[in-house]
Amino acid sequence: MAALQLKAALLILGIAAGRKLLFRFFSPRLPEWLWMLVGIRLLLPQGIGIPILSVRHLCAPYPCDPFAAPLPGVAVWVRWSGAGAVLLILLANALRFYGRMRQKEDLQNDAVSGWIQAHSRGPRFRVYTSSMAASPMVYGLFSPKIVLPAQQYSETQYEYILLHEWMHIRRKDLWKKALMLAATALHWYNPACWLMLALFNRDIELACDADVLRALGKAEHAGYAHVLLDCYCRMNPSAVLETGFLSGMLQERIGAIMNQKKMSKKAACCAVFLFGSLLLTAFGKISVQAEAPEKVPVLTGKPLPEAEEILGKEGYGYTLSFEVVR
């Protein structure tokens, strides 16, 4: 378990340190999938992995391999109690969220109806409005719903906002967030996991923006960034639900939108190599096979005839040597 936590912490810190460089040369979707790779590894048992090396040594697993030592009973109890407490907090927040969402109302106007009809071939969803929402958002794992604040938007704003939230549904981002939440809750005692969750929530918005911009075209990048900024300025500070369209750092998202460019073939090949390297690092395991040292008969203090008899019974060949001491 200690080896898995150390490996996960190093991978998380490495991705966090290289985020800016990744966004500069690669698609915003690459950091998102790197985080997902680490999250999936944390959810799998430690014994599951890709064997890449087999090592044999002549000692017992403990204490020669300190990382393989089992956790004390108290540590196991604390670990699972903490995970249960985190899950209960998440469940309480979810129930409170759904309770407040009962105040939502169906949003019906020509712009929204026309947009829904134009995207009827995609994933199923419904659009609502709520005074509790500070910004546009999507929720519901099995029955996705788009909720907009109780504000008036232009037809262009409706188009960009709905496209962004619809892209979240199409990309299964709610399921990705649920997976990362589960990995963080299970490994709540590892501070690097909380850093991973925070950066993943930011990077998933950047990846969603990239898919939206690819659907819109380069000529509409500035208009999309303007709608994002306008929604931020109009965000209701008294509303209690502030997740959704404005998730992530606004400055980082607008900068990524305005600097969006198509990834070259060379960069795509480098991205595949980087992902494969991280895959082997995350899932690769070294198989350590402990071998007990060969048992040698104890002959100290025994007379020569008895020693010869013992060696003969054990099947050992031997030669006699004498050392003369003056």
Coordinates of C-alpha atoms in Angstrom, one line a residue:
M1 CA 0.0 0.0 0.0
A2 CA 2.8 2.4 0.8
A3 CA 4.4 1.8 -2.6
L4 CA 1.1 2.6 -4.3
Q5 CA 0.7 5.8 -2.4
L6 CA 4.2 6.9 -3.1
K7 CA 3.9 6.1 -6.8
A8 CA 0.6 7.9 -7.0
A9 CA 1.9 11.0 -5.2
L10 CA 4.9 11.2 -7.5
L11 CA 2.8 10.9 -10.6
I12 CA 0.3 13.5 -9.4
L13 CA 3.1 16.0 -8.5
G14 CA 4.7 15.3 -11.9
I15 CA 1.5 16.0 -13.9
A16 CA 0.8 19.1 -11.7
A17 CA 4.3 20.5 -12.3
G18 CA 4.0 19.9 -16.1
R19 CA 0.4 21.1 -16.7
K20 CA 1.4 24.4 -18.2
L21 CA 3.9 22.7 -20.5
L22 CA 1.3 20.1 -21.6
F23 CA -1.3 22.8 -22.4
R24 CA 1.3 24.7 -24.5
F25 CA 2.2 21.8 -26.8
F26 CA -0.7 19.3 -26.6
S27 CA -4.5 19.2 -26.6
P28 CA -6.2 20.1 -23.3
R29 CA -7.7 16.6 -23.3
L30 CA -4.2 15.0 -22.6
P31 CA -4.0 16.3 -18.9
E32 CA -7.6 15.2 -18.4
W33 CA -6.8 11.6 -19.4
L34 CA -3.5 11.6 -17.5
W35 CA -5.5 12.4 -14.3
M36 CA -8.0 9.7 -15.2
L37 CA -5.2 7.2 -15.6
V38 CA -4.0 7.9 -12.0
G39 CA -7.5 7.8 -10.7
I40 CA -8.2 4.4 -12.2
R41 CA -5.0 3.1 -10.8
L42 CA -5.9 4.2 -7.3
L43 CA -9.3 2.4 -7.5
L44 CA -7.7 -0.9 -8.5
P45 CA -6.1 -3.3 -6.0
Q46 CA -2.3 -2.9 -5.6
G47 CA -1.6 -6.4 -6.9
I48 CA -3.2 -5.6 -10.3
G49 CA -0.7 -4.4 -12.8
I50 CA 1.5 -5.0 -15.8
P51 CA 4.5 -7.2 -14.9
I52 CA 7.6 -5.5 -16.3
L53 CA 10.4 -7.0 -14.2
S54 CA 10.9 -10.1 -12.0
V55 CA 13.4 -9.9 -9.1
R56 CA 14.5 -12.8 -6.8
H57 CA 16.1 -12.3 -3.5
L58 CA 17.2 -14.6 -0.7
C59 CA 15.3 -13.1 2.2
A60 CA 11.8 -13.2 3.5
P61 CA 9.3 -10.5 2.3
Y62 CA 9.6 -8.8 5.7
P63 CA 11.5 -6.7 6.6
C64 CA 13.5 -6.9 3.3
D65 CA 10.6 -5.2 1.4
P66 CA 9.3 -2.5 3.8
F67 CA 6.7 -1.3 1.3
A68 CA 5.0 -4.7 1.2
A69 CA 4.5 -4.9 4.9
P70 CA 0.9 -5.1 6.0
L71 CA -0.7 -2.1 7.7
P72 CA -1.3 -2.3 11.4
G73 CA -4.9 -3.0 12.5
V74 CA -5.4 0.5 13.8
A75 CA -4.2 2.0 10.5
V76 CA -6.6 -0.1 8.5
W77 CA -9.5 0.9 10.8
V78 CA -8.6 4.6 10.5
R79 CA -8.3 4.4 6.7
W80 CA -11.7 2.8 6.2
S81 CA -13.4 4.9 8.8
G82 CA -12.0 8.1 7.1
A83 CA -13.2 6.9 3.7
G84 CA -16.6 6.2 5.1
A85 CA -16.8 9.6 6.6
V86 CA -15.8 11.3 3.3
L87 CA -18.4 9.3 1.5
L88 CA -21.1 10.3 4.0
I89 CA -20.2 14.0 3.6
L90 CA -20.4 13.6 -0.2
L91 CA -23.7 11.9 0.1
A92 CA -25.1 14.6 2.4
N93 CA -24.0 17.3 0.0
A94 CA -25.6 15.5 -2.9
L95 CA -28.9 15.1 -1.0
R96 CA -28.8 18.8 -0.1
F97 CA -28.1 19.7 -3.7
Y98 CA -31.0 17.7 -5.1
G99 CA -33.2 19.1 -2.4
R100 CA -32.5 22.7 -3.6
M101 CA -32.9 21.6 -7.2
R102 CA -36.6 20.8 -6.5
Q103 CA -37.2 24.5 -7.0
K104 CA -36.2 24.4 -10.7
E105 CA -38.7 25.1 -13.5
D106 CA -38.9 24.0 -17.1
L107 CA -37.2 26.6 -19.4
Q108 CA -39.3 27.1 -22.5
N109 CA -38.6 29.7 -25.1
D110 CA -38.0 29.7 -28.9
A111 CA -34.2 29.8 -28.6
V112 CA -34.0 26.8 -26.2
S113 CA -36.6 24.8 -28.0
G114 CA -34.9 25.3 -31.4
W115 CA -31.5 24.4 -29.9
I116 CA -32.9 21.2 -28.3
Q117 CA -34.6 20.2 -31.6
A118 CA -31.3 20.8 -33.5
H119 CA -29.4 18.5 -31.1
S120 CA -32.1 15.8 -30.7
R121 CA -29.8 13.1 -32.1
G122 CA -27.3 13.5 -29.3
P123 CA -27.7 12.5 -25.6
R124 CA -31.1 13.0 -24.0
F125 CA -31.5 16.0 -21.7
R126 CA -33.9 18.6 -20.4
V127 CA -33.3 22.3 -19.7
Y128 CA -34.5 24.0 -16.5
T129 CA -34.1 27.3 -14.8
S130 CA -33.5 28.0 -11.1
S131 CA -32.9 31.0 -8.9
M132 CA -30.6 28.8 -6.8
A133 CA -28.1 28.4 -9.6
A134 CA -25.3 31.0 -9.8
S135 CA -24.2 29.9 -13.3
P136 CA -25.3 27.3 -15.9
M137 CA -24.7 23.7 -14.8
V138 CA -25.5 20.1 -15.6
Y139 CA -26.3 17.4 -13.1
G140 CA -27.7 13.9 -13.0
L141 CA -25.6 10.7 -13.8
F142 CA -28.4 8.7 -15.3
S143 CA -30.8 11.4 -16.4
P144 CA -28.8 14.5 -17.3
K145 CA -30.4 17.9 -16.7
I146 CA -29.2 21.4 -17.7
V147 CA -30.0 24.2 -15.3
L148 CA -29.6 27.9 -16.1
P149 CA -29.9 30.8 -13.7
A150 CA -33.1 32.8 -13.7
Q151 CA -31.6 35.4 -16.1
Q152 CA -32.3 36.5 -19.6
Y153 CA -29.8 35.5 -22.3
S154 CA -29.5 36.3 -26.0
E155 CA -30.0 33.7 -28.7
T156 CA -26.2 33.5 -29.2
Q157 CA -25.6 33.2 -25.4
Y158 CA -28.1 30.4 -25.2
E159 CA -26.4 28.6 -28.1
Y160 CA -22.9 28.8 -26.5
I161 CA -24.1 27.9 -23.0
L162 CA -26.2 25.0 -24.0
L163 CA -23.5 23.7 -26.3
H164 CA -21.0 23.7 -23.4
E165 CA -23.3 21.9 -21.0
W166 CA -24.4 19.5 -23.7
M167 CA -20.8 18.7 -24.4
H168 CA -20.3 17.8 -20.8
I169 CA -23.2 15.3 -21.1
R170 CA -21.8 13.9 -24.4
R171 CA -18.3 13.5 -22.9
K172 CA -19.6 11.7 -19.8
D173 CA -17.9 14.3 -17.6
L174 CA -20.2 13.6 -14.7
W175 CA -19.1 10.0 -14.6
K176 CA -15.5 11.0 -14.8
K177 CA -15.9 13.3 -11.9
A178 CA -17.7 10.6 -9.9
L179 CA -14.7 8.3 -10.6
M180 CA -12.2 10.8 -9.4
L181 CA -14.3 11.6 -6.3
A182 CA -14.3 7.9 -5.5
A183 CA -10.5 7.6 -5.8
T184 CA -10.0 10.7 -3.6
A185 CA -12.5 9.4 -1.0
L186 CA -10.8 6.0 -0.9
H187 CA -7.3 7.6 -0.5
W188 CA -8.4 10.6 1.6
Y189 CA -5.2 10.5 3.7
N190 CA -3.0 11.2 0.7
P191 CA -2.8 15.0 0.2
A192 CA -1.7 14.5 -3.4
C193 CA -5.1 13.0 -4.2
W194 CA -6.9 16.2 -3.2
L195 CA -4.6 18.2 -5.4
M196 CA -5.4 15.8 -8.2
L197 CA -9.1 16.3 -7.7
A198 CA -8.8 20.1 -7.7
L199 CA -6.7 20.2 -10.9
F200 CA -8.8 17.6 -12.6
N201 CA -12.0 19.7 -12.1
R202 CA -10.1 22.6 -13.8
D203 CA -8.7 20.6 -16.6
I204 CA -12.0 18.9 -17.5
E205 CA -13.5 22.3 -18.1
L206 CA -10.5 23.2 -20.4
A207 CA -11.0 19.9 -22.3
C208 CA -14.7 20.6 -22.6
D209 CA -14.0 24.1 -23.9
A210 CA -11.6 22.6 -26.5
D211 CA -14.3 20.3 -27.8
V212 CA -16.8 23.2 -27.9
L213 CA -14.4 25.3 -29.9
R214 CA -13.8 22.5 -32.3
A215 CA -17.5 22.3 -32.9
L216 CA -17.9 26.1 -33.3
G217 CA -14.9 26.9 -35.5
K218 CA -12.1 29.4 -35.1
A219 CA -14.2 32.4 -36.1
E220 CA -16.4 32.0 -33.0
H221 CA -13.6 31.6 -30.4
A222 CA -13.7 35.2 -29.3
G223 CA -17.5 35.2 -29.1
Y224 CA -17.5 32.1 -26.9
A225 CA -14.9 33.7 -24.6
H226 CA -17.0 36.9 -24.4
V227 CA -20.1 34.9 -23.3
L228 CA -18.0 33.2 -20.7
L229 CA -16.8 36.5 -19.3
D230 CA -20.3 38.0 -19.5
C231 CA -21.8 35.1 -17.5
Y232 CA -19.1 35.5 -14.8
C233 CA -19.9 39.2 -14.5
R234 CA -23.6 38.5 -14.2
M235 CA -23.2 35.6 -11.7
N236 CA -25.5 36.0 -8.7
P237 CA -23.4 36.1 -5.5
S238 CA -26.5 35.2 -3.4
A239 CA -27.1 31.9 -5.2
V240 CA -25.9 28.9 -3.3
L241 CA -24.9 26.6 -6.3
E242 CA -21.9 27.9 -8.0
T243 CA -20.6 25.0 -10.0
G244 CA -21.0 24.5 -13.8
F245 CA -20.3 26.7 -16.7
L246 CA -17.9 28.9 -14.7
S247 CA -16.0 26.1 -13.1
G248 CA -12.2 26.5 -13.1
M249 CA -10.1 29.6 -13.2
L250 CA -11.7 32.1 -15.6
Q251 CA -8.3 33.6 -16.6
E252 CA -6.9 30.3 -17.5
R253 CA -9.9 29.2 -19.5
I254 CA -10.1 32.4 -21.5
G255 CA -6.4 32.2 -22.2
A256 CA -6.7 28.7 -23.4
I257 CA -9.7 29.6 -25.6
M258 CA -7.9 32.5 -27.3
N259 CA -4.8 30.4 -27.8
Q260 CA -6.5 27.3 -29.0
K261 CA -4.8 25.7 -32.0
K262 CA -4.8 22.4 -33.8
M263 CA -2.3 19.8 -32.5
S264 CA 0.3 18.8 -35.0
K265 CA 1.0 15.2 -36.0
K266 CA 4.4 15.3 -34.2
A267 CA 2.7 16.5 -31.0
A268 CA 0.1 13.8 -31.3
C269 CA 2.8 11.1 -31.5
C270 CA 4.5 12.6 -28.5
A271 CA 1.2 12.7 -26.6
V272 CA 0.7 8.9 -27.4
F273 CA 4.2 8.2 -26.2
L274 CA 3.7 10.2 -23.0
F275 CA 0.4 8.5 -22.3
G276 CA 2.0 5.1 -22.8
S277 CA 4.9 5.9 -20.6
L278 CA 2.6 7.1 -17.8
L279 CA 0.5 3.9 -18.3
L280 CA 3.5 1.7 -17.8
T281 CA 4.6 3.8 -14.8
A282 CA 1.2 3.7 -13.2
F283 CA 0.3 0.1 -13.8
G284 CA 3.7 -1.5 -14.1
K285 CA 4.8 -3.7 -11.3
I286 CA 8.0 -5.4 -10.3
S287 CA 7.4 -9.0 -9.2
V288 CA 9.6 -9.7 -6.1
Q289 CA 9.9 -13.4 -5.4
A290 CA 11.5 -14.1 -2.0
E291 CA 13.5 -17.3 -1.7
A292 CA 14.6 -18.7 1.6
P293 CA 18.3 -19.2 1.9
E294 CA 19.5 -22.8 1.6
K295 CA 19.6 -24.5 4.9
V296 CA 23.1 -25.5 5.8
P297 CA 23.7 -28.0 8.6
V298 CA 25.3 -26.6 11.8
L299 CA 28.6 -28.3 12.4
T300 CA 30.2 -26.0 14.9
G301 CA 31.7 -27.9 17.9
K302 CA 31.0 -31.3 16.5
P303 CA 33.7 -34.0 16.2
L304 CA 34.9 -34.9 12.7
P305 CA 33.2 -38.3 12.5
E306 CA 29.8 -36.9 13.5
A307 CA 30.2 -34.0 11.1
E308 CA 31.0 -36.4 8.2
E309 CA 27.9 -38.4 9.1
I310 CA 25.7 -35.4 9.1
L311 CA 27.0 -34.1 5.7
G312 CA 26.6 -37.6 4.2
K313 CA 22.9 -37.9 5.3
E314 CA 22.2 -34.4 3.9
G315 CA 23.8 -35.3 0.6
Y316 CA 26.6 -32.7 0.8
G317 CA 30.0 -33.2 -0.8
Y318 CA 32.9 -31.8 1.1
T319 CA 36.7 -31.5 1.3
L320 CA 38.8 -31.2 4.4
S321 CA 41.2 -28.3 4.9
F322 CA 43.5 -27.5 7.8
E323 CA 44.9 -24.3 8.9
V324 CA 48.1 -24.4 10.9
V325 CA 48.4 -21.8 13.7
R326 CA 51.8 -21.1 15.1

